[in-house]
Tab-separated table of C-alpha atoms and ligand atoms in Angstrom:
chain	number	residue	atom	x	y	z
A	8	MET	CA	116.314	84.439	96.587
A	9	ASP	CA	115.093	84.695	100.182
A	10	MET	CA	114.877	88.410	100.973
A	11	GLY	CA	115.037	87.722	104.710
A	12	LEU	CA	111.990	89.860	105.402
A	13	THR	CA	109.517	87.343	106.840
A	14	GLY	CA	107.728	88.793	109.857
A	15	LYS	CA	108.980	92.358	109.355
A	16	ARG	CA	106.472	95.257	109.425
A	17	ALA	CA	106.188	98.076	106.897
A	18	LEU	CA	104.322	101.349	106.519
A	19	VAL	CA	103.631	101.824	102.810
A	20	CYS	CA	102.161	105.265	102.116
A	21	ALA	CA	99.783	106.012	99.251
A	22	SER	CA	99.427	102.331	98.453
A	23	SER	CA	95.883	101.538	97.302
A	24	LYS	CA	96.909	101.793	93.636
A	25	GLY	CA	99.848	102.155	91.300
A	26	LEU	CA	103.476	102.063	92.396
A	27	GLY	CA	102.683	102.146	96.122
A	28	LEU	CA	100.434	99.131	95.708
A	29	GLY	CA	103.170	97.390	93.696
A	30	CYS	CA	105.543	97.915	96.643
A	31	ALA	CA	102.962	96.751	99.190
A	32	ARG	CA	102.226	93.569	97.248
A	33	ALA	CA	105.911	92.757	96.711
A	34	LEU	CA	106.686	93.211	100.412
A	35	ALA	CA	103.646	91.135	101.392
A	36	GLY	CA	104.914	88.435	99.032
A	37	GLU	CA	108.046	88.320	101.209
A	38	GLY	CA	105.987	87.853	104.372
A	39	VAL	CA	105.977	91.498	105.526
A	40	HIS	CA	102.971	92.695	107.580
A	41	LEU	CA	101.648	96.010	106.319
A	42	VAL	CA	100.158	99.319	107.278
A	43	MET	CA	98.631	100.607	104.049
A	44	ASN	CA	97.394	104.111	103.394
A	45	ALA	CA	95.399	106.122	100.864
A	46	ARG	CA	92.684	108.779	101.067
A	47	GLY	CA	89.901	106.783	99.388
A	48	THR	CA	88.507	104.073	101.683
A	49	GLU	CA	87.013	101.778	99.041
A	50	ALA	CA	90.081	101.157	96.874
A	51	LEU	CA	92.206	100.864	100.010
A	52	ALA	CA	89.903	98.245	101.537
A	53	GLN	CA	89.886	96.252	98.284
A	54	ALA	CA	93.670	96.375	97.871
A	55	ALA	CA	94.229	95.426	101.512
A	56	GLN	CA	91.812	92.477	101.370
A	57	ALA	CA	93.384	91.182	98.149
A	58	ILE	CA	96.788	91.232	99.891
A	59	ARG	CA	95.441	89.377	102.938
A	60	ASP	CA	93.865	86.782	100.644
A	61	ASP	CA	96.901	86.392	98.384
A	62	PHE	CA	99.719	86.435	100.933
A	63	GLY	CA	98.211	85.764	104.385
A	64	VAL	CA	99.924	88.733	106.046
A	65	GLU	CA	98.318	91.212	108.460
A	66	VAL	CA	97.222	94.477	106.889
A	67	ILE	CA	96.093	97.579	108.779
A	68	GLU	CA	94.303	100.210	106.677
A	69	VAL	CA	94.704	103.912	107.457
A	70	ALA	CA	92.435	105.944	105.206
A	71	THR	CA	93.840	109.447	105.452
A	72	ASP	CA	95.634	112.180	103.542
A	73	ILE	CA	99.281	111.451	104.314
A	74	THR	CA	100.304	115.018	103.394
A	75	THR	CA	98.487	116.457	106.441
A	76	ALA	CA	99.793	116.555	110.003
A	77	ASP	CA	96.722	114.666	111.200
A	78	GLY	CA	97.135	112.033	108.473
A	79	GLN	CA	100.780	111.513	109.375
A	80	ALA	CA	99.914	111.192	113.078
A	81	ARG	CA	97.272	108.563	112.337
A	82	ALA	CA	99.579	106.581	110.041
A	83	LEU	CA	102.403	106.732	112.574
A	84	GLU	CA	100.151	105.579	115.399
A	85	ALA	CA	99.142	102.520	113.369
A	86	ALA	CA	102.716	101.941	112.237
A	87	GLY	CA	104.236	101.793	115.726
A	88	ASP	CA	107.770	100.443	115.503
A	89	VAL	CA	107.802	99.396	111.831
A	90	ASP	CA	111.020	98.097	110.269
A	91	ILE	CA	110.337	99.484	106.786
A	92	LEU	CA	108.974	102.813	105.528
A	93	VAL	CA	107.977	103.335	101.910
A	94	ASN	CA	107.280	107.014	101.290
A	95	ASN	CA	104.865	107.909	98.515
A	96	ALA	CA	102.103	110.397	97.675
A	97	GLY	CA	100.365	111.649	94.575
A	98	GLY	CA	102.439	113.765	92.213
A	99	PRO	CA	101.745	117.473	91.577
A	100	PRO	CA	99.851	118.496	88.430
A	101	PRO	CA	101.650	119.573	85.247
A	102	GLY	CA	101.664	123.229	84.209
A	103	MET	CA	103.777	126.206	83.191
A	104	TRP	CA	106.506	127.880	85.214
A	105	HIS	CA	104.747	131.268	85.196
A	106	ASP	CA	101.431	129.972	86.519
A	107	TRP	CA	102.492	128.452	89.855
A	108	ASN	CA	102.007	130.558	92.969
A	109	ARG	CA	103.249	130.134	96.510
A	110	ASP	CA	100.320	127.903	97.506
A	111	ASP	CA	101.020	125.552	94.588
A	112	PHE	CA	104.636	125.208	95.696
A	113	ILE	CA	103.708	124.681	99.358
A	114	LYS	CA	101.276	121.928	98.340
A	115	ALA	CA	103.918	120.179	96.226
A	116	LEU	CA	106.576	120.554	98.911
A	117	ASP	CA	104.188	119.187	101.549
A	118	ALA	CA	103.319	116.134	99.452
A	119	ASN	CA	106.641	115.205	97.913
A	120	MET	CA	109.265	116.592	100.282
A	121	LEU	CA	108.059	117.550	103.760
A	122	THR	CA	105.780	114.526	104.320
A	123	PRO	CA	108.493	111.930	103.637
A	124	ILE	CA	110.900	113.963	105.766
A	125	ALA	CA	108.403	114.106	108.658
A	126	LEU	CA	107.827	110.339	108.496
A	127	MET	CA	111.552	109.619	108.357
A	128	LYS	CA	112.177	111.894	111.336
A	129	ALA	CA	109.491	110.028	113.282
A	130	LEU	CA	110.562	106.476	112.396
A	131	LEU	CA	114.354	106.603	111.965
A	132	PRO	CA	115.181	106.877	115.707
A	133	GLY	CA	113.394	103.586	116.494
A	134	MET	CA	114.993	101.814	113.536
A	135	MET	CA	118.437	103.037	114.616
A	136	GLU	CA	117.834	101.955	118.206
A	137	ARG	CA	116.852	98.468	117.028
A	138	GLY	CA	119.844	98.362	114.636
A	139	TRP	CA	117.884	97.636	111.462
A	140	GLY	CA	115.643	99.589	109.137
A	141	ARG	CA	114.874	100.343	105.534
A	142	VAL	CA	113.433	103.479	103.954
A	143	VAL	CA	112.533	103.684	100.280
A	144	ASN	CA	111.260	106.967	98.872
A	145	ILE	CA	109.347	106.909	95.598
A	146	THR	CA	110.535	110.014	93.738
A	147	SER	CA	110.812	110.346	89.944
A	148	GLN	CA	113.141	110.106	86.968
A	149	SER	CA	112.676	113.877	86.839
A	150	VAL	CA	115.295	114.079	89.616
A	151	LYS	CA	117.922	113.078	87.023
A	152	SER	CA	116.230	114.399	83.910
A	153	PRO	CA	113.747	117.175	84.699
A	154	ILE	CA	110.413	117.123	82.884
A	155	PRO	CA	109.605	120.751	81.945
A	156	VAL	CA	105.827	120.650	82.578
A	157	LEU	CA	106.363	118.993	85.963
A	158	GLY	CA	108.224	121.923	87.536
A	159	LEU	CA	106.413	121.549	90.867
A	160	SER	CA	107.434	117.903	91.037
A	161	ASN	CA	110.999	118.659	89.874
A	162	SER	CA	111.359	121.245	92.652
A	163	ALA	CA	109.935	119.217	95.527
A	164	ARG	CA	111.737	116.005	94.621
A	165	ALA	CA	115.071	117.796	94.279
A	166	GLY	CA	114.590	118.994	97.867
A	167	LEU	CA	113.856	115.490	99.174
A	168	THR	CA	116.821	114.097	97.248
A	169	GLY	CA	119.126	116.609	98.925
A	170	TYR	CA	117.794	115.734	102.377
A	171	VAL	CA	118.225	112.002	101.770
A	172	ALA	CA	121.779	112.425	100.461
A	173	GLY	CA	123.018	113.625	103.834
A	174	THR	CA	120.629	111.788	106.127
A	175	ALA	CA	121.251	108.353	104.585
A	176	ARG	CA	124.922	108.710	105.444
A	177	GLN	CA	124.166	109.819	108.993
A	178	VAL	CA	122.035	106.755	109.820
A	179	ALA	CA	123.795	104.018	107.814
A	180	GLY	CA	126.119	103.138	110.716
A	181	LYS	CA	123.097	101.989	112.722
A	182	GLY	CA	121.979	99.397	110.160
A	183	VAL	CA	119.412	101.675	108.544
A	184	THR	CA	119.433	102.389	104.824
A	185	ILE	CA	117.588	105.127	102.943
A	186	ASN	CA	117.372	105.018	99.160
A	187	ASN	CA	115.222	106.612	96.490
A	188	LEU	CA	113.512	104.772	93.646
A	189	LEU	CA	113.096	106.941	90.548
A	190	PRO	CA	110.242	105.749	88.336
A	191	GLY	CA	110.231	106.531	84.684
A	192	ILE	CA	106.870	106.042	83.032
A	193	HIS	CA	104.860	103.178	84.582
A	194	ASP	CA	101.427	101.889	83.740
A	195	THR	CA	99.311	103.500	86.478
A	196	ASP	CA	96.479	106.020	86.816
A	197	ARG	CA	99.108	108.752	87.049
A	198	ALA	CA	100.535	107.786	83.626
A	199	THR	CA	97.021	107.718	82.165
A	200	ALA	CA	96.407	111.245	83.493
A	201	LEU	CA	99.706	112.480	82.034
A	202	ASP	CA	98.889	110.856	78.675
A	203	GLN	CA	95.462	112.503	78.730
A	204	GLY	CA	97.123	115.854	79.435
A	205	ALA	CA	99.522	115.352	76.517
A	206	ALA	CA	96.658	114.344	74.208
A	207	ASP	CA	94.634	117.416	75.216
A	208	THR	CA	97.587	119.737	74.634
A	209	GLN	CA	98.696	118.180	71.348
A	210	GLY	CA	95.208	117.501	69.988
A	211	GLY	CA	95.572	113.736	69.448
A	212	THR	CA	94.138	110.666	71.172
A	213	MET	CA	95.420	109.183	74.392
A	214	GLN	CA	96.558	106.069	72.517
A	215	GLU	CA	98.627	108.276	70.208
A	216	ALA	CA	100.141	110.082	73.184
A	217	ARG	CA	101.057	106.719	74.742
A	218	ALA	CA	102.538	105.360	71.512
A	219	GLN	CA	104.543	108.562	71.125
A	220	ARG	CA	105.840	108.263	74.692
A	221	CYS	CA	106.846	104.616	74.082
A	222	THR	CA	109.151	105.758	71.288
A	223	THR	CA	111.143	107.706	73.914
A	224	ILE	CA	111.728	104.583	76.032
A	225	PRO	CA	114.432	102.179	74.799
A	226	ALA	CA	112.511	99.255	76.361
A	227	GLY	CA	109.627	100.271	74.089
A	228	ARG	CA	106.964	99.993	76.791
A	229	TYR	CA	105.765	101.322	80.127
A	230	GLY	CA	107.021	99.729	83.340
A	231	THR	CA	104.650	97.751	85.573
A	232	PRO	CA	103.822	98.239	89.275
A	233	ASP	CA	104.967	94.629	89.871
A	234	GLU	CA	108.435	95.315	88.462
A	235	PHE	CA	108.641	98.459	90.531
A	236	GLY	CA	107.526	96.637	93.677
A	237	ALA	CA	110.133	93.916	93.165
A	238	ALA	CA	112.893	96.538	93.082
A	239	CYS	CA	111.500	98.084	96.268
A	240	ALA	CA	111.417	94.702	98.018
A	241	PHE	CA	115.048	94.097	97.064
A	242	LEU	CA	116.120	97.493	98.456
A	243	CYS	CA	114.314	96.539	101.678
A	244	SER	CA	115.920	93.100	101.808
A	245	GLN	CA	118.726	91.796	103.996
A	246	HIS	CA	120.907	91.724	100.870
A	247	ALA	CA	120.725	95.470	100.284
A	248	GLY	CA	122.337	96.681	103.519
A	249	PHE	CA	125.335	98.148	101.675
A	250	ILE	CA	123.194	100.230	99.282
A	251	VAL	CA	123.064	103.638	100.934
A	252	GLY	CA	121.738	106.992	99.731
A	253	GLN	CA	121.293	105.921	96.124
A	254	ASN	CA	118.920	107.235	93.463
A	255	VAL	CA	117.935	104.170	91.463
A	256	LEU	CA	116.301	104.733	88.074
A	257	LEU	CA	113.620	102.343	86.840
A	258	ASP	CA	112.884	103.842	83.462
A	259	GLY	CA	113.429	101.306	80.664
A	260	GLY	CA	116.527	103.281	79.667
A	261	ALA	CA	114.650	106.537	79.071
A	262	VAL	CA	117.233	108.756	80.771
A	263	ASN	CA	120.147	108.718	78.326
A	264	SER	CA	123.038	108.990	80.745
A	265	THR	CA	125.839	106.860	82.147
A	266	LEU	CA	126.202	108.286	85.683
B	24	LIG	P1	98.627	106.575	91.092
B	24	LIG	O1	98.494	105.366	90.247
B	24	LIG	O2	97.795	107.765	90.787
B	24	LIG	O3	98.388	106.113	92.605
B	24	LIG	C1	98.509	107.022	93.631
B	24	LIG	C2	98.201	106.343	94.961
B	24	LIG	O4	98.509	107.244	95.990
B	24	LIG	C3	96.733	105.975	95.128
B	24	LIG	O5	96.646	104.836	95.946
B	24	LIG	C4	96.178	107.200	95.847
B	24	LIG	O6	94.970	106.879	96.541
B	24	LIG	C5	97.341	107.501	96.785
B	24	LIG	N1	97.450	108.891	97.206
B	24	LIG	C6	97.545	109.971	96.397
B	24	LIG	N2	97.635	111.090	97.142
B	24	LIG	C7	97.592	110.689	98.441
B	24	LIG	C8	97.616	111.373	99.682
B	24	LIG	N3	97.713	112.711	99.732
B	24	LIG	N4	97.562	110.661	100.826
B	24	LIG	C9	97.460	109.302	100.788
B	24	LIG	N5	97.422	108.613	99.637
B	24	LIG	C10	97.473	109.290	98.477
B	24	LIG	O7	100.126	107.141	91.085
B	24	LIG	P2	101.491	106.352	90.734
B	24	LIG	O8	101.668	106.319	89.274
B	24	LIG	O9	101.554	105.104	91.521
B	24	LIG	O10	102.562	107.399	91.268
B	24	LIG	C11	103.112	107.336	92.568
B	24	LIG	C12	104.170	108.446	92.681
B	24	LIG	O11	105.194	108.200	91.703
B	24	LIG	C13	103.616	109.839	92.399
B	24	LIG	O12	104.235	110.780	93.242
B	24	LIG	C14	104.024	110.090	90.953
B	24	LIG	O13	104.166	111.439	90.650
B	24	LIG	C15	105.368	109.360	90.911
B	24	LIG	N6	105.743	108.982	89.538
B	24	LIG	C16	104.958	108.141	88.820
B	24	LIG	C17	105.345	107.820	87.526
B	24	LIG	C18	104.493	106.900	86.672
B	24	LIG	O14	104.791	106.751	85.492
B	24	LIG	N7	103.482	106.271	87.186
B	24	LIG	C19	106.517	108.346	86.980
B	24	LIG	C20	107.287	109.189	87.754
B	24	LIG	C21	106.899	109.511	89.046
B	24	LIG	P3	93.898	108.029	96.899
B	24	LIG	O15	93.737	108.881	95.682
B	24	LIG	O16	92.664	107.286	97.295
B	24	LIG	O17	94.490	108.804	98.044
């Protein structure tokens, strides 16, 4: 299927590894020129060069912390009038409800709620003026099925989800769609860190923690960044213009729910 994206431009945040990289590669595969971002310069440079080599698209690298005002300004300057925005950042650490203080919450809200909102506020007006745009926010399955030890993530992502619910419906008439992709467990550094945390808490090995987690996923495995990226590219495609304000689970069936 031709996604109709050749020649479009996208800002893909937090995209040197993992799910963000999966999205960047899938969009590049459809002929989209990219602005890629991450804090670490080395992994970002490697990921960007691999995309140039594999797909022949232009890639601008912005090595910065996207959760800071300065980082957002630098990414937005490089992005200019992009057609597509993929919002992403690292997830907050696990913990216990009684341990988190105000600073912990502010950090989580900055990363997983206020940064995507700031970038949408900056880029939506141009997309609306030009009559076409796509925003995909990477959130989490925890929006539909909260994960107790990820209370900081649950809180921040619930806030972003609420903002998107209204905003998506306010901009849809101008040809701009906003949707959220909700990853269940995917094979990335983040999943490895969570497995290590589970192993440390439960006193087993990481392999045991992973095998245990697989038993909770009807598909019997972790998702891949490529699968995730393909879903993102579809939501950004010409064919997805009638999908508005949705929260799309990619979780191998882990959330046991019909609606
Ligand atoms: P990952 O493999 O750890 O990759 C994170 C990427 O984001 C890296 O490129 C990292 O590069 C970049 N990054 C992190 N913080 C950043 C910041 N402040 N500014 C700019 N770039 C930043 O993580 P992932 O598994 O792809 O997860 C992506 C998001 O999905 C996270 O919010 C995570 O909580 C959520 N999620 C993941 C899963 C899963 O199973 N993987 C499940 C549910 C939700 P640098 O470190 O160099 O900045």
